[in-house]
Coordinates of C-alpha atoms and ligand atoms in Angstrom, one line a residue:
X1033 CA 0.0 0.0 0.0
X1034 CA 2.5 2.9 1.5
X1035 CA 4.7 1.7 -1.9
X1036 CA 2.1 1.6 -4.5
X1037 CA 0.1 5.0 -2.6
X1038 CA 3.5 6.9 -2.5
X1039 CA 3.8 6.3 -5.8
X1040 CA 0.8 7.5 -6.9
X1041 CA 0.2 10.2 -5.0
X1042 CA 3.6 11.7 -5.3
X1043 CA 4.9 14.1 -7.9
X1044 CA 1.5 16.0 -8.6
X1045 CA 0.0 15.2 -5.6
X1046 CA -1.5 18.0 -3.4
X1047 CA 0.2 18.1 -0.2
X1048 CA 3.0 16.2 -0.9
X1049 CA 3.5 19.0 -3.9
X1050 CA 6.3 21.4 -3.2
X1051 CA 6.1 20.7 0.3
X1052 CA 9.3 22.3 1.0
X1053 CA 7.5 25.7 0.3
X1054 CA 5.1 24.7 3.0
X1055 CA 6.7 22.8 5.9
X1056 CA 11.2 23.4 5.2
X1057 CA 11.3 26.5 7.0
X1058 CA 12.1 26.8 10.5
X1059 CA 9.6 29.5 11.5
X1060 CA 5.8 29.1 10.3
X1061 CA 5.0 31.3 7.2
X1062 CA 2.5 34.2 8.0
X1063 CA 0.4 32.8 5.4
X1064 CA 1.1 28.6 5.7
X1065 CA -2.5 28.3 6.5
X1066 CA -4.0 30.4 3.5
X1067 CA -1.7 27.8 1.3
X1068 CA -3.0 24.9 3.2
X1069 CA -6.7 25.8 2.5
X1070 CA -5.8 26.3 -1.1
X1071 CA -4.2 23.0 -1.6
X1072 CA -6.9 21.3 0.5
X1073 CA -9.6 22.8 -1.6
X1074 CA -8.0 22.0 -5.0
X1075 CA -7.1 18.1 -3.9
X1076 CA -11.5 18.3 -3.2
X1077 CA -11.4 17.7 0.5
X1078 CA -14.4 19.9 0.5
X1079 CA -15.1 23.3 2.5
X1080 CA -16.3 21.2 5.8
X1081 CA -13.4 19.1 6.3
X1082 CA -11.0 22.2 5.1
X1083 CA -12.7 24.5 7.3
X1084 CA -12.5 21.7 10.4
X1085 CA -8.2 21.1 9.9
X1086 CA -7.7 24.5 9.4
X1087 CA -9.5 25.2 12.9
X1088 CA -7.9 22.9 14.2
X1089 CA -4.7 24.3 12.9
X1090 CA -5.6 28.0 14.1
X1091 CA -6.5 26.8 17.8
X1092 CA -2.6 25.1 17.7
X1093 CA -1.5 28.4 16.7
X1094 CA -3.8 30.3 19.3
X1095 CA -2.6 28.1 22.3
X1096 CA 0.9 28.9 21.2
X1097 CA 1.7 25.3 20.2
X1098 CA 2.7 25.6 16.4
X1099 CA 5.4 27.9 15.9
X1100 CA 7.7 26.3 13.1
X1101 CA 6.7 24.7 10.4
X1102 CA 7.8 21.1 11.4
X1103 CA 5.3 21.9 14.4
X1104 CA 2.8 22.8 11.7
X1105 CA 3.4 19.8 9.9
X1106 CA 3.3 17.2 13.0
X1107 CA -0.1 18.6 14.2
X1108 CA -1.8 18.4 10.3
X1109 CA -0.8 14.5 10.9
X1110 CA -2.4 14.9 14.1
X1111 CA -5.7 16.2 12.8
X1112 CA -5.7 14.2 9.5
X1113 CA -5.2 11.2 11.7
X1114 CA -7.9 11.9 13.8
X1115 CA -10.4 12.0 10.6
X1116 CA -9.5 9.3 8.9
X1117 CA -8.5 7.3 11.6
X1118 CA -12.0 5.9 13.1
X1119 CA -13.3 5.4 9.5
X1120 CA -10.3 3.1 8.4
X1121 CA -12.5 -0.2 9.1
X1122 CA -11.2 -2.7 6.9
X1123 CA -14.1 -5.3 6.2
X1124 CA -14.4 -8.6 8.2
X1125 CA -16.5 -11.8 7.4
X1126 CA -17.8 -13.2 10.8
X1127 CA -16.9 -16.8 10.4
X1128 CA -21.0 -17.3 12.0
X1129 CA -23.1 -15.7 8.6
X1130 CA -23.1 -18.5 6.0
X1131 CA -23.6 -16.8 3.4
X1132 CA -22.2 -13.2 4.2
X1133 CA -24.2 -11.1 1.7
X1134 CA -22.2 -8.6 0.4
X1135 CA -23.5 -5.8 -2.6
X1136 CA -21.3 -3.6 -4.3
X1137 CA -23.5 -0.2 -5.0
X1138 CA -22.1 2.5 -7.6
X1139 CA -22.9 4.7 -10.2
X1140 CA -21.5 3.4 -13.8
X1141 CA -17.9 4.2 -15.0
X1142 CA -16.8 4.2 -10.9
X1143 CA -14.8 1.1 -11.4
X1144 CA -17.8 -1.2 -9.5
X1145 CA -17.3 -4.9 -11.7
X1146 CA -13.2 -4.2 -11.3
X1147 CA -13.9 -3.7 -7.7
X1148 CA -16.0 -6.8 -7.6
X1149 CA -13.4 -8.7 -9.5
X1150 CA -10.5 -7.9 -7.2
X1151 CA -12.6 -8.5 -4.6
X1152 CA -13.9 -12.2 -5.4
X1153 CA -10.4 -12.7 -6.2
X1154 CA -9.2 -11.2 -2.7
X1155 CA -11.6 -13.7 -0.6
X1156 CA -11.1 -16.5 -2.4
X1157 CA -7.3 -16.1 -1.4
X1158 CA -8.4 -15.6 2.5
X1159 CA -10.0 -19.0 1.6
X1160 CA -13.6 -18.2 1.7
X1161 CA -16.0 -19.8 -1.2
X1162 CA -17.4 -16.8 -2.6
X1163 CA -20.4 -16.8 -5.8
X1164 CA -20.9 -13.5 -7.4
X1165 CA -24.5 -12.3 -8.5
X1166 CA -24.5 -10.5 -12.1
X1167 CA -27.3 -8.6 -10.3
X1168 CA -26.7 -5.3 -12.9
X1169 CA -28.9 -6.7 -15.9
X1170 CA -29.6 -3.9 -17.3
X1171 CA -25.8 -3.8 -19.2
X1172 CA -25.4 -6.8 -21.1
X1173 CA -21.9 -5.7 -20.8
X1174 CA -22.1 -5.6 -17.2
X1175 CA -23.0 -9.6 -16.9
X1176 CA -20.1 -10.2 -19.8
X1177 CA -17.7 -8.0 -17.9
X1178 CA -18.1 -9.8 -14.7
X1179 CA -18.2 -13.7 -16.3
X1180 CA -14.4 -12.6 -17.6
X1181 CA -13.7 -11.5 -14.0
X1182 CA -14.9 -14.9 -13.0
X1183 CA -13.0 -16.9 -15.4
X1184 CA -10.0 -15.0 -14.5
X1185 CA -10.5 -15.6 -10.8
X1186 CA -11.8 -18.6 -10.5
X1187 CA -15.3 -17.8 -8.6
X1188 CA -18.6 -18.8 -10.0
X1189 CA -20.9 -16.7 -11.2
X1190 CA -24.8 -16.9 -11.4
X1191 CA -26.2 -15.0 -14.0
X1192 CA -29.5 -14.8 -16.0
X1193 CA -29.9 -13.2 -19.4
X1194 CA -30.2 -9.4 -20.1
X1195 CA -33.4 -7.7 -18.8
X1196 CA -33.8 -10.3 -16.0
X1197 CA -35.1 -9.2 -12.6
X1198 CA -31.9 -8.3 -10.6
X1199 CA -33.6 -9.0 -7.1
X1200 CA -34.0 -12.5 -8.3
X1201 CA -30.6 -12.9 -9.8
X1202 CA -29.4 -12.0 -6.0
X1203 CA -32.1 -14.3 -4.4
X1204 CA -31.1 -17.1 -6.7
X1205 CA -27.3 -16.3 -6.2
X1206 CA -28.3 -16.3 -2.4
X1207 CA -30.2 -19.7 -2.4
X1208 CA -27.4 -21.1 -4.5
X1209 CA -25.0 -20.1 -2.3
X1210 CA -26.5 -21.6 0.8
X1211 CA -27.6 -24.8 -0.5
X1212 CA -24.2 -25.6 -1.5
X1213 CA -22.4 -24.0 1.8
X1214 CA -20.7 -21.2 0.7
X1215 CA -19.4 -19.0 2.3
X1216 CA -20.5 -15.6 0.5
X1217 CA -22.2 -13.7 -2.6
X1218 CA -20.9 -10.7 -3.5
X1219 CA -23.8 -9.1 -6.0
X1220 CA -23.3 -6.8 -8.6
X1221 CA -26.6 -3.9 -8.6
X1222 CA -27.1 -1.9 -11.5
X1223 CA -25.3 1.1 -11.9
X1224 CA -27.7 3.5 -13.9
X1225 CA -31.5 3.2 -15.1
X1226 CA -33.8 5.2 -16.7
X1227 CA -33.5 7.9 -13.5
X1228 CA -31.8 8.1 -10.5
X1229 CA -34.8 7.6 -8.8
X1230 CA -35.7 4.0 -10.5
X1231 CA -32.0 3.1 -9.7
X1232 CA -33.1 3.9 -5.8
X1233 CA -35.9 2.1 -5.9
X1234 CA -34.8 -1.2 -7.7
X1235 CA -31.6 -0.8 -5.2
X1236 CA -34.6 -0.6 -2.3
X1237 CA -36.7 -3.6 -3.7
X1238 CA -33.7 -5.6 -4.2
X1239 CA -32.6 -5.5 -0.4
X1240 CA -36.7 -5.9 0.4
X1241 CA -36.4 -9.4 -1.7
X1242 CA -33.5 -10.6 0.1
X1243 CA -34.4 -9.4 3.8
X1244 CA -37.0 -11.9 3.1
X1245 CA -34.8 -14.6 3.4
X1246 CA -32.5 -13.0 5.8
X1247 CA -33.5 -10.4 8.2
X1248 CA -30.5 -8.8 8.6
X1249 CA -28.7 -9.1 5.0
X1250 CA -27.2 -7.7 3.1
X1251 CA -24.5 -7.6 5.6
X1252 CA -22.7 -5.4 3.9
X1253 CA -23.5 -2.7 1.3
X1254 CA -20.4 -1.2 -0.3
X1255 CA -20.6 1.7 -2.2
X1256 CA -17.9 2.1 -4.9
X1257 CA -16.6 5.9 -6.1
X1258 CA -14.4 7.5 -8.4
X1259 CA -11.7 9.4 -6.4
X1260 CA -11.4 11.3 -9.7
X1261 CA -14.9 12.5 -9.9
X1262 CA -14.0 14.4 -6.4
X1263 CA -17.4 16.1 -5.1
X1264 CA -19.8 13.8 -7.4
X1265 CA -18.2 11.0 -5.3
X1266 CA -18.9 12.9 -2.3
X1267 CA -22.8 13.8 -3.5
X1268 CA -23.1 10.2 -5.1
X1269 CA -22.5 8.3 -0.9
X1270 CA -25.1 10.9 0.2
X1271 CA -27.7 9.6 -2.6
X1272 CA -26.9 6.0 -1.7
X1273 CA -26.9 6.0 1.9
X1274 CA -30.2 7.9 1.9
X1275 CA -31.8 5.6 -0.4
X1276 CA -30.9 2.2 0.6
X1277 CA -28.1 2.6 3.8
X1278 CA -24.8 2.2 2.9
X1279 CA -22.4 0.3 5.4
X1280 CA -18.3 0.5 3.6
X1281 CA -17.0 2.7 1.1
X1282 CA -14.6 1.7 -1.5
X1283 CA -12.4 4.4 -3.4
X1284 CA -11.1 3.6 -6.8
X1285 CA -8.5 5.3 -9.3
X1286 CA -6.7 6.8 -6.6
X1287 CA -3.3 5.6 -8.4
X1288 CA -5.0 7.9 -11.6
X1289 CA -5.5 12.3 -11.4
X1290 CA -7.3 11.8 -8.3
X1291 CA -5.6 14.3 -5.3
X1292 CA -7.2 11.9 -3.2
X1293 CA -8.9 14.7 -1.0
X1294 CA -12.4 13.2 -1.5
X1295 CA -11.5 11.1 1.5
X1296 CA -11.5 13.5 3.9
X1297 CA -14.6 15.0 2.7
X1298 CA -16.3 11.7 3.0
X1299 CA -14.9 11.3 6.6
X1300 CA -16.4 14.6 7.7
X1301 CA -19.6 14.7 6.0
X1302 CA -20.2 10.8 6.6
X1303 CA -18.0 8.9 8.5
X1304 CA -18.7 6.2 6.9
X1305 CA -16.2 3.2 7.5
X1306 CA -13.5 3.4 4.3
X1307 CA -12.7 -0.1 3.4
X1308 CA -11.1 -0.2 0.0
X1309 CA -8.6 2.1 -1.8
X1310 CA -7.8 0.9 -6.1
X1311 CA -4.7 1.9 -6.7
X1312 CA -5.3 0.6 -10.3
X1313 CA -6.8 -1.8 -13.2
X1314 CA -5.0 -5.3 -11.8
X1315 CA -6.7 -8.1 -9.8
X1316 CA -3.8 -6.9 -7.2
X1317 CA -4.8 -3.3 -7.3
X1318 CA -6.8 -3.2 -4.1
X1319 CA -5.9 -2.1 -1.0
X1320 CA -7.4 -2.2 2.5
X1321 CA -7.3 1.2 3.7
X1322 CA -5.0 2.4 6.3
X1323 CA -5.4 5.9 7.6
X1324 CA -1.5 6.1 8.7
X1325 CA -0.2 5.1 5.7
X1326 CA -2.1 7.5 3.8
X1327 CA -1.5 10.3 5.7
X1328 CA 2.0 9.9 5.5
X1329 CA 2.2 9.3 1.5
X1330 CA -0.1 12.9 1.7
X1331 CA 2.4 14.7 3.8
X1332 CA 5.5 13.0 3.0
Ligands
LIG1576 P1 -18.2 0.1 -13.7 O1 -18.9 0.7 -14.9 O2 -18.4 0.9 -12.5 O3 -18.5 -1.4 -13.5 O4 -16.7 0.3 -14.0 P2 -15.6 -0.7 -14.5 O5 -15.2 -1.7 -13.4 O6 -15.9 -1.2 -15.8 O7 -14.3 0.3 -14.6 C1 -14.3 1.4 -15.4 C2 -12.9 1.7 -15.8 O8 -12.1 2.1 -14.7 C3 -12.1 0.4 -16.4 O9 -11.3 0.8 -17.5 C4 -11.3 0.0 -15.2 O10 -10.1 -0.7 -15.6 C5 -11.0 1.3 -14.6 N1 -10.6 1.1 -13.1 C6 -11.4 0.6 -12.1 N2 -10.7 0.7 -10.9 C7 -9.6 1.4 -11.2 C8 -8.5 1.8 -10.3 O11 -8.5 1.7 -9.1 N3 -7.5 2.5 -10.9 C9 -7.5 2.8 -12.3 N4 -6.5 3.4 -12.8 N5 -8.5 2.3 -13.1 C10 -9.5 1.7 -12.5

């Protein structure tokens, strides 16, 4: 992760960018915190998480306990840390739900069937039997995209033909899955209809339909976003979790353009647990998220 995120967040990336003009100096630059906003604002952490580190920041400098810039620099870790820190939850499978009932959520173009494949592929390495559900039948290139993922993992798939109903897809998928004892589905949802509003409601029925069989499924409802797209990924978690409840977040393309801000203003609008970061196109290309890690590849 610290390899692969230091790679792709250095060079261009926001606060890692000219840092020396920010943090080399001995004593703090009148106007460090003006530059801080602007690079916060730019790398789309958002105006409420800018506003609550640069508060931060200003109290520090009120109680007389930044005075250099290395002091500066040590208590942006601090506050960064403290954001991202509770929401780093990486994603565990109780060994006591058989099937754990996992759906990936996400707008097209995000990067949700990669996601899915790297994940399938990830589980099936920690050992669990996992089926997918090509529950987004609305793309026939959706259910294609995901039988090559398949293949190339080595997870079954249950699919049905283009137009089916997703919910039963999933319900099948689920059924499947429990009559021959494995240990989890991960289901694909579809990822745009006619309006965002049908989306929300087949995403609604589709959890209905399997709450039937399982009260308390899915257990987990991850929501996939482009780090690129920086506030649409923001708005897009606040549609989702309104509409259906959203429980993980994954962030892809954040090896791409992304300044990789979006993070914190997900942590301070949502709090929603981050369990995912892609870091790029390859099964590999997924990381569990770790809040230390990327706070130091953002502020070197
Ligand atoms: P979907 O429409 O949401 O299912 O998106 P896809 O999974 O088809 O991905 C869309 C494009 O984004 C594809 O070209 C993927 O290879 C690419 N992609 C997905 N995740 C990542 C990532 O973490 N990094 C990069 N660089 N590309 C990604």
């Amino acid at each position: 992760f610290r390899t692969s995120l230091n790679k792709s967040l250095g060079g261009d990336s926001w606060l890692t960018k000219d840092i020396g003009t920010l943090f080399s100096g001995e004593k703090l630059r009148d106007d460090a915190l003006e530059e801080l906003e602007t690079r916060l604002l730019m790398a789309d952490a958002g105006l409420e998480a800018t506003q609550w580190l640069l508060d931060r920041l200003q109290a520090e400098i009120g109680a007389g306990r930044i005075k250099t810039e290395k002091q500066l620099r040590e208590q942006l870790k601090k506050a960064l840390l403290e954001l991202l820190q509770p929401i780093a939850k990486p994603l565990k499978i109780p060994a006591f739900i058989r099937p754990y009932i996992l759906f990936v959520v996400g707008v097209n173009g995000v990067g949700k069937t990669t996601t899915i494949g790297k994940l399938a592929s990830r589980f099936k390495k920690d050992g669990l039997s996992v089926l997918l559900a090509a529950g987004d039948t609305f793309r026939a290139a959706a259910v294609q995209q995901l039988t090559t993922w398949s293949e190339r993992s080595g997870v079954p798939i249950l699919s049905q033909g283009e137009g089916a109903d997703s919910a039963s897809v999933i319900f099948d998928a689920v059924q499947s899955a429990k009559a021959r004892g494995l240990d989890m589905v991960i289901a694909d949802t579809a990822g745009r209809l006619h309006t965002q509003h049908h989306l929300m409601d087949e995403l609604r029925k589709i959890k209905r339909v399997i709450q039937k069989h399982d009260a308390y499924a899915p257990h987990e409802v991850l929501l996939v976003v482009d780090a690129t797209t920086g506030q649409n990924a923001l708005n897009q978690a606040i549609q989702f979790h309104e509409a259906i409840g959203l429980t993980g977040i994954a962030v892809t393309k954040l090896d791409g353009t992304a300044k990789g801000g979006i993070l914190l203003a997900i942590a301070r609008r949502m709090a929603l647990p981050i369990r995912y970061v892609g870091l790029g196109e390859a099964v590999d290309d997924l990381e569990v998220f770790d809040a230390e890690i990327y706070v130091e590849s953002l502020i070197g």
